[in-house]
């Protein structure tokens, strides 16, 4: 680790001000950033911790939509959404291990947009809105590729507005080592249609599988996607799976998510 | 019934009190006054010429005390291989120098070419980054067959990438070829025994100290065998006289083989300590551990099994390429040869075995013994090809094995691979395995799995291995450069408690509990009054260390011999106290008594007399009560076992789940069944890890792709089933005083082929004509195999 300064602001405004310094870096739960620093792969001059900002903590239920503070930990989401959005709670309860879940935050995960992370799948499938200190960004516009989002420098994910579907389920087929998603599929059924988001599979990061959405919107059953095929083009190839394997898993996991949706 | 805390009692591990309450004292926990840090500059390329290293800017960095490069060590020795292996043509193996720091060339990613000594680790890292280094990268030598065919050499000076081309048993080569040529049936299988990263929980750590007042060096280091490390540093590398070097291995958090060996970091911290007059510490981080700890396995094998029309085994023939990495680690030459080839007759009466093994240098981390060391490779090859043969000729795999088993009345049995097995009963193990695994219920369980859309397979394995390495005379003939005895000193203190100094090092095995059980049983005293001292060359007589499941069979036997000497001397003292002839004095349960009388003295009274020798036959018996014994075994020991497991395979994803695992082992006499069961559990976990998840992958440029836990999977609790572990079917080792065989590696030897056999069985049950899948059988691999078979 290289030396850095750290600030722990208690308001979003103070955090935004602190992030104006050159090479300042926002710090959520640090579950990606801290290991990166320890490997000396990043050298921010200053870390601005967001976890002390009360406005960014906790979950509010506005009827059909959850508002989740950006600094809310996975562990809190897992517990506090168990009744309101069980599929989200289930997803959160299977991220990493207890240490990760008690440190890592939803805002940090969405800002990082790891191509194999779980939260981008639920955000995209739920049609969430990413709320920052300056604006609101629809999930469809927010995720822009592997580790790439619509966030500007110094912009902070202060909250996520998450519509609650009628039925939903997340199926994660884990990569054996990291236990990130080798392929993860989140299926969300709303009154006006079905959204299917896929993580872990693509070089473009999280994305929607629109053919499946169309088929499932017409007939919400696992059999509805039987005739579809997933192209292996631009899917991730690594030690743990070929593009063809990932393409196959996208379909298998989608079917299982539909079957398990509740 | 065993005595309380005596031999055979399931005594709770006393060392766990400190391990489980955070009071262990590992090397990195030791903070010396004035300690400074060593940080290594490591190659980021697999093969390169060091054109220049400019240390000027780095030396001027804050806190930097000294910088070493390979140039500083050109006049000291290399780190040697402990075993000379000759090729089939009689040529000695190629033995390029393994320097303290790379000089001239770097040969694998992680190869250290410089070291910075600084006040703090962070300052050292800053200075490493400030080194101006020009390394010209060359194409990497990675694939073994390409390495042998090409002219790009890991070590230019030897002009080949072949370390040796070994044949075992060379005199049987022609006969084996003939037998295979004329056989009724020959089964051929090509397989890979996958490379593994050891991943001890505690990374390596070495602390060097030098006392300018006395000229004494001290090395505290994560070692499985401090005396061996001292010997290597003294006799081969730095030339420090053994009497001026103390090596201490305090609590060590796992080794699995990777901490047997001497590494350059140990020599570096000693040299730096002398130069600076400071204590110098290096602690590996996890990334360094992945890149530089000696890896395990990495064989590519073709095996053939010839059978007659009745299913009798006629011959095994193998052709194996064994990766030794960029340098020869200390046991790297014996592991794929004498610890592997000699086991290639397995549990069978097969008359002919021929093993050809080519050891190959590549631009990868050195490969050496890892839990099981050669025997897992042998068992895997044998038990896979036998399973395949059974399928090809339509025989039940258990029945085919039984037909060819050595029978109980055939011991001692001279195996076709050159060993003399002293005892065993493989049918009894198989009987017990079938019983306790509820093999009879498999069909119902398979039906239940199928109703869930899952394929269920049953896999079986029989193994025999060689432990308790080893008779010095024998291994000397075979090329060992050291003897392989062990030693113990039993010191009875004046007040009747004992310190027992042992050569075996405990880093998870439970010696601190088990050795006192043995001594307590022999002396009839409370085990709690006996403490074990180990891991410090200044405190223990000598020791060859802990590996090859040898601690109990070899060092434990030395403990027995030393305790017998104590009893013999104590009996003489007691005879004097009882005014009797020594021959008339019995020793039982802690009490010396004169035959046929009620006169007796306790062991404690005798101990006190030995140290306060008033009214003592000083002209006949020396005062004191302390005895040392060295024990050199007469043979290897031969643990054996029958394993089975059941797996469920998800045909949609290729995911394998081990549902049931049964290990029935013959470990000879068991000293502490709880610890033995724990050892088997650990071994099974590692074996299942190898079979299913552990994947070490270098790319063509020699970059280790699986260099962290993000890509290298370790088996976790939810990857493993509940185990059925049984060691009721034991036959006694005939040649050591404990009758013990060794249990540390069995689980890792027996389980990988069991799991693979079960997966293949599941594939066949699903109508897939799949005969082999290489380990690790990741979901991707299994799915790919199923997909290709469609």
PDB file of N, CA and C in Angstrom, chain B residues 245-290:
ATOM      1  N   UNK B 245      25.380 -22.259  13.804  1.00  0.00           N
ATOM      2  CA  UNK B 245      24.064 -21.920  13.224  1.00  0.00           C
ATOM      3  C   UNK B 245      22.968 -22.672  13.976  1.00  0.00           C
ATOM      4  N   UNK B 246      22.069 -21.916  14.546  1.00  0.00           N
ATOM      5  CA  UNK B 246      20.879 -22.500  15.168  1.00  0.00           C
ATOM      6  C   UNK B 246      19.686 -22.231  14.268  1.00  0.00           C
ATOM      7  N   UNK B 247      18.935 -23.267  13.980  1.00  0.00           N
ATOM      8  CA  UNK B 247      17.716 -23.094  13.189  1.00  0.00           C
ATOM      9  C   UNK B 247      16.522 -23.454  14.074  1.00  0.00           C
ATOM     10  N   UNK B 248      15.606 -22.528  14.149  1.00  0.00           N
ATOM     11  CA  UNK B 248      14.419 -22.707  14.993  1.00  0.00           C
ATOM     12  C   UNK B 248      13.183 -22.601  14.119  1.00  0.00           C
ATOM     13  N   UNK B 249      12.361 -23.606  14.178  1.00  0.00           N
ATOM     14  CA  UNK B 249      11.044 -23.543  13.529  1.00  0.00           C
ATOM     15  C   UNK B 249      10.013 -23.535  14.643  1.00  0.00           C
ATOM     16  N   UNK B 250       9.478 -22.374  14.978  1.00  0.00           N
ATOM     17  CA  UNK B 250       8.507 -22.312  16.072  1.00  0.00           C
ATOM     18  C   UNK B 250       7.168 -22.878  15.607  1.00  0.00           C
ATOM     19  N   UNK B 251       6.060 -22.395  16.103  1.00  0.00           N
ATOM     20  CA  UNK B 251       4.791 -22.875  15.574  1.00  0.00           C
ATOM     21  C   UNK B 251       4.758 -22.602  14.071  1.00  0.00           C
ATOM     22  N   UNK B 252       4.366 -23.601  13.324  1.00  0.00           N
ATOM     23  CA  UNK B 252       4.322 -23.494  11.867  1.00  0.00           C
ATOM     24  C   UNK B 252       2.910 -23.848  11.423  1.00  0.00           C
ATOM     25  N   UNK B 253       2.333 -22.954  10.652  1.00  0.00           N
ATOM     26  CA  UNK B 253       0.935 -23.108  10.255  1.00  0.00           C
ATOM     27  C   UNK B 253       0.748 -23.913   8.999  1.00  0.00           C
ATOM     28  N   UNK B 254       1.098 -25.178   9.068  1.00  0.00           N
ATOM     29  CA  UNK B 254       0.902 -26.063   7.926  1.00  0.00           C
ATOM     30  C   UNK B 254       2.095 -26.059   7.003  1.00  0.00           C
ATOM     31  N   UNK B 255       2.304 -27.202   6.384  1.00  0.00           N
ATOM     32  CA  UNK B 255       3.431 -27.313   5.464  1.00  0.00           C
ATOM     33  C   UNK B 255       3.046 -28.081   4.208  1.00  0.00           C
ATOM     34  N   UNK B 256       2.518 -29.298   4.428  1.00  0.00           N
ATOM     35  CA  UNK B 256       2.088 -30.170   3.319  1.00  0.00           C
ATOM     36  C   UNK B 256       3.240 -30.476   2.364  1.00  0.00           C
ATOM     37  N   UNK B 257       4.457 -30.347   2.828  1.00  0.00           N
ATOM     38  CA  UNK B 257       5.625 -30.572   1.985  1.00  0.00           C
ATOM     39  C   UNK B 257       6.345 -29.291   1.641  1.00  0.00           C
ATOM     40  N   UNK B 258       5.593 -28.217   1.464  1.00  0.00           N
ATOM     41  CA  UNK B 258       6.223 -27.009   0.905  1.00  0.00           C
ATOM     42  C   UNK B 258       7.238 -26.384   1.853  1.00  0.00           C
ATOM     43  N   UNK B 259       7.223 -26.765   3.120  1.00  0.00           N
ATOM     44  CA  UNK B 259       8.185 -26.203   4.067  1.00  0.00           C
ATOM     45  C   UNK B 259       9.253 -27.223   4.462  1.00  0.00           C
ATOM     46  N   UNK B 260       9.352 -28.310   3.705  1.00  0.00           N
ATOM     47  CA  UNK B 260      10.491 -29.212   3.892  1.00  0.00           C
ATOM     48  C   UNK B 260      11.757 -28.510   3.423  1.00  0.00           C
ATOM     49  N   UNK B 261      11.653 -27.795   2.367  1.00  0.00           N
ATOM     50  CA  UNK B 261      12.815 -27.409   1.568  1.00  0.00           C
ATOM     51  C   UNK B 261      13.477 -26.143   2.080  1.00  0.00           C
ATOM     52  N   UNK B 262      14.761 -26.072   1.809  1.00  0.00           N
ATOM     53  CA  UNK B 262      15.480 -24.820   2.033  1.00  0.00           C
ATOM     54  C   UNK B 262      15.236 -23.907   0.836  1.00  0.00           C
ATOM     55  N   UNK B 263      14.930 -22.656   1.151  1.00  0.00           N
ATOM     56  CA  UNK B 263      14.694 -21.646   0.107  1.00  0.00           C
ATOM     57  C   UNK B 263      15.745 -20.540   0.231  1.00  0.00           C
ATOM     58  N   UNK B 264      15.995 -19.880  -0.864  1.00  0.00           N
ATOM     59  CA  UNK B 264      17.005 -18.822  -0.902  1.00  0.00           C
ATOM     60  C   UNK B 264      16.754 -17.699   0.086  1.00  0.00           C
ATOM     61  N   UNK B 265      15.492 -17.428   0.387  1.00  0.00           N
ATOM     62  CA  UNK B 265      15.183 -16.343   1.323  1.00  0.00           C
ATOM     63  C   UNK B 265      15.841 -16.572   2.677  1.00  0.00           C
ATOM     64  N   UNK B 266      15.976 -17.864   3.055  1.00  0.00           N
ATOM     65  CA  UNK B 266      16.581 -18.181   4.361  1.00  0.00           C
ATOM     66  C   UNK B 266      18.064 -17.809   4.371  1.00  0.00           C
ATOM     67  N   UNK B 267      18.734 -18.108   3.293  1.00  0.00           N
ATOM     68  CA  UNK B 267      20.155 -17.759   3.212  1.00  0.00           C
ATOM     69  C   UNK B 267      20.327 -16.241   3.148  1.00  0.00           C
ATOM     70  N   UNK B 268      19.416 -15.605   2.440  1.00  0.00           N
ATOM     71  CA  UNK B 268      19.532 -14.148   2.266  1.00  0.00           C
ATOM     72  C   UNK B 268      19.424 -13.429   3.606  1.00  0.00           C
ATOM     73  N   UNK B 269      18.449 -13.798   4.432  1.00  0.00           N
ATOM     74  CA  UNK B 269      18.288 -13.074   5.700  1.00  0.00           C
ATOM     75  C   UNK B 269      19.475 -13.317   6.623  1.00  0.00           C
ATOM     76  N   UNK B 270      20.105 -14.477   6.515  1.00  0.00           N
ATOM     77  CA  UNK B 270      21.305 -14.726   7.336  1.00  0.00           C
ATOM     78  C   UNK B 270      22.473 -13.870   6.853  1.00  0.00           C
ATOM     79  N   UNK B 271      22.667 -13.844   5.550  1.00  0.00           N
ATOM     80  CA  UNK B 271      23.762 -13.038   5.000  1.00  0.00           C
ATOM     81  C   UNK B 271      23.550 -11.552   5.307  1.00  0.00           C
ATOM     82  N   UNK B 272      22.313 -11.108   5.197  1.00  0.00           N
ATOM     83  CA  UNK B 272      22.020  -9.701   5.463  1.00  0.00           C
ATOM     84  C   UNK B 272      22.206  -9.379   6.937  1.00  0.00           C
ATOM     85  N   UNK B 273      21.806 -10.293   7.806  1.00  0.00           N
ATOM     86  CA  UNK B 273      21.963 -10.063   9.246  1.00  0.00           C
ATOM     87  C   UNK B 273      23.435  -9.899   9.599  1.00  0.00           C
ATOM     88  N   UNK B 274      24.272 -10.698   8.973  1.00  0.00           N
ATOM     89  CA  UNK B 274      25.703 -10.576   9.273  1.00  0.00           C
ATOM     90  C   UNK B 274      26.245  -9.244   8.756  1.00  0.00           C
ATOM     91  N   UNK B 275      25.836  -8.896   7.555  1.00  0.00           N
ATOM     92  CA  UNK B 275      26.363  -7.669   6.972  1.00  0.00           C
ATOM     93  C   UNK B 275      25.941  -6.447   7.783  1.00  0.00           C
ATOM     94  N   UNK B 276      24.720  -6.438   8.262  1.00  0.00           N
ATOM     95  CA  UNK B 276      24.174  -5.245   8.917  1.00  0.00           C
ATOM     96  C   UNK B 276      24.268  -5.287  10.434  1.00  0.00           C
ATOM     97  N   UNK B 277      24.491  -6.445  11.001  1.00  0.00           N
ATOM     98  CA  UNK B 277      24.445  -6.544  12.454  1.00  0.00           C
ATOM     99  C   UNK B 277      23.047  -6.290  12.990  1.00  0.00           C
ATOM    100  N   UNK B 278      22.054  -6.598  12.204  1.00  0.00           N
ATOM    101  CA  UNK B 278      20.661  -6.374  12.578  1.00  0.00           C
ATOM    102  C   UNK B 278      19.885  -7.675  12.363  1.00  0.00           C
ATOM    103  N   UNK B 279      18.788  -7.804  13.041  1.00  0.00           N
ATOM    104  CA  UNK B 279      17.896  -8.928  12.771  1.00  0.00           C
ATOM    105  C   UNK B 279      17.082  -8.600  11.513  1.00  0.00           C
ATOM    106  N   UNK B 280      17.073  -9.523  10.574  1.00  0.00           N
ATOM    107  CA  UNK B 280      16.423  -9.274   9.279  1.00  0.00           C
ATOM    108  C   UNK B 280      15.286 -10.266   9.087  1.00  0.00           C
ATOM    109  N   UNK B 281      14.113  -9.740   8.856  1.00  0.00           N
ATOM    110  CA  UNK B 281      12.923 -10.596   8.699  1.00  0.00           C
ATOM    111  C   UNK B 281      12.341 -10.461   7.299  1.00  0.00           C
ATOM    112  N   UNK B 282      11.948 -11.611   6.784  1.00  0.00           N
ATOM    113  CA  UNK B 282      11.158 -11.625   5.542  1.00  0.00           C
ATOM    114  C   UNK B 282       9.906 -12.452   5.787  1.00  0.00           C
ATOM    115  N   UNK B 283       8.776 -11.890   5.455  1.00  0.00           N
ATOM    116  CA  UNK B 283       7.520 -12.638   5.517  1.00  0.00           C
ATOM    117  C   UNK B 283       6.884 -12.623   4.137  1.00  0.00           C
ATOM    118  N   UNK B 284       6.650 -13.807   3.635  1.00  0.00           N
ATOM    119  CA  UNK B 284       6.023 -13.934   2.318  1.00  0.00           C
ATOM    120  C   UNK B 284       4.602 -13.399   2.360  1.00  0.00           C
ATOM    121  N   UNK B 285       4.213 -12.691   1.330  1.00  0.00           N
ATOM    122  CA  UNK B 285       2.788 -12.427   1.206  1.00  0.00           C
ATOM    123  C   UNK B 285       2.162 -13.546   0.374  1.00  0.00           C
ATOM    124  N   UNK B 286       0.859 -13.540   0.283  1.00  0.00           N
ATOM    125  CA  UNK B 286       0.192 -14.661  -0.371  1.00  0.00           C
ATOM    126  C   UNK B 286       0.555 -14.747  -1.853  1.00  0.00           C
ATOM    127  N   UNK B 287       0.765 -13.602  -2.469  1.00  0.00           N
ATOM    128  CA  UNK B 287       1.137 -13.637  -3.889  1.00  0.00           C
ATOM    129  C   UNK B 287       2.499 -14.289  -4.077  1.00  0.00           C
ATOM    130  N   UNK B 288       3.444 -13.945  -3.200  1.00  0.00           N
ATOM    131  CA  UNK B 288       4.763 -14.595  -3.280  1.00  0.00           C
ATOM    132  C   UNK B 288       4.635 -16.098  -3.046  1.00  0.00           C
ATOM    133  N   UNK B 289       3.745 -16.472  -2.133  1.00  0.00           N
ATOM    134  CA  UNK B 289       3.557 -17.899  -1.855  1.00  0.00           C
ATOM    135  C   UNK B 289       3.097 -18.637  -3.110  1.00  0.00           C
ATOM    136  N   UNK B 290       2.157 -18.052  -3.817  1.00  0.00           N
ATOM    137  CA  UNK B 290       1.686 -18.696  -5.050  1.00  0.00           C
ATOM    138  C   UNK B 290       2.824 -18.855  -6.059  1.00  0.00           C
TER     139      UNK B 290
END
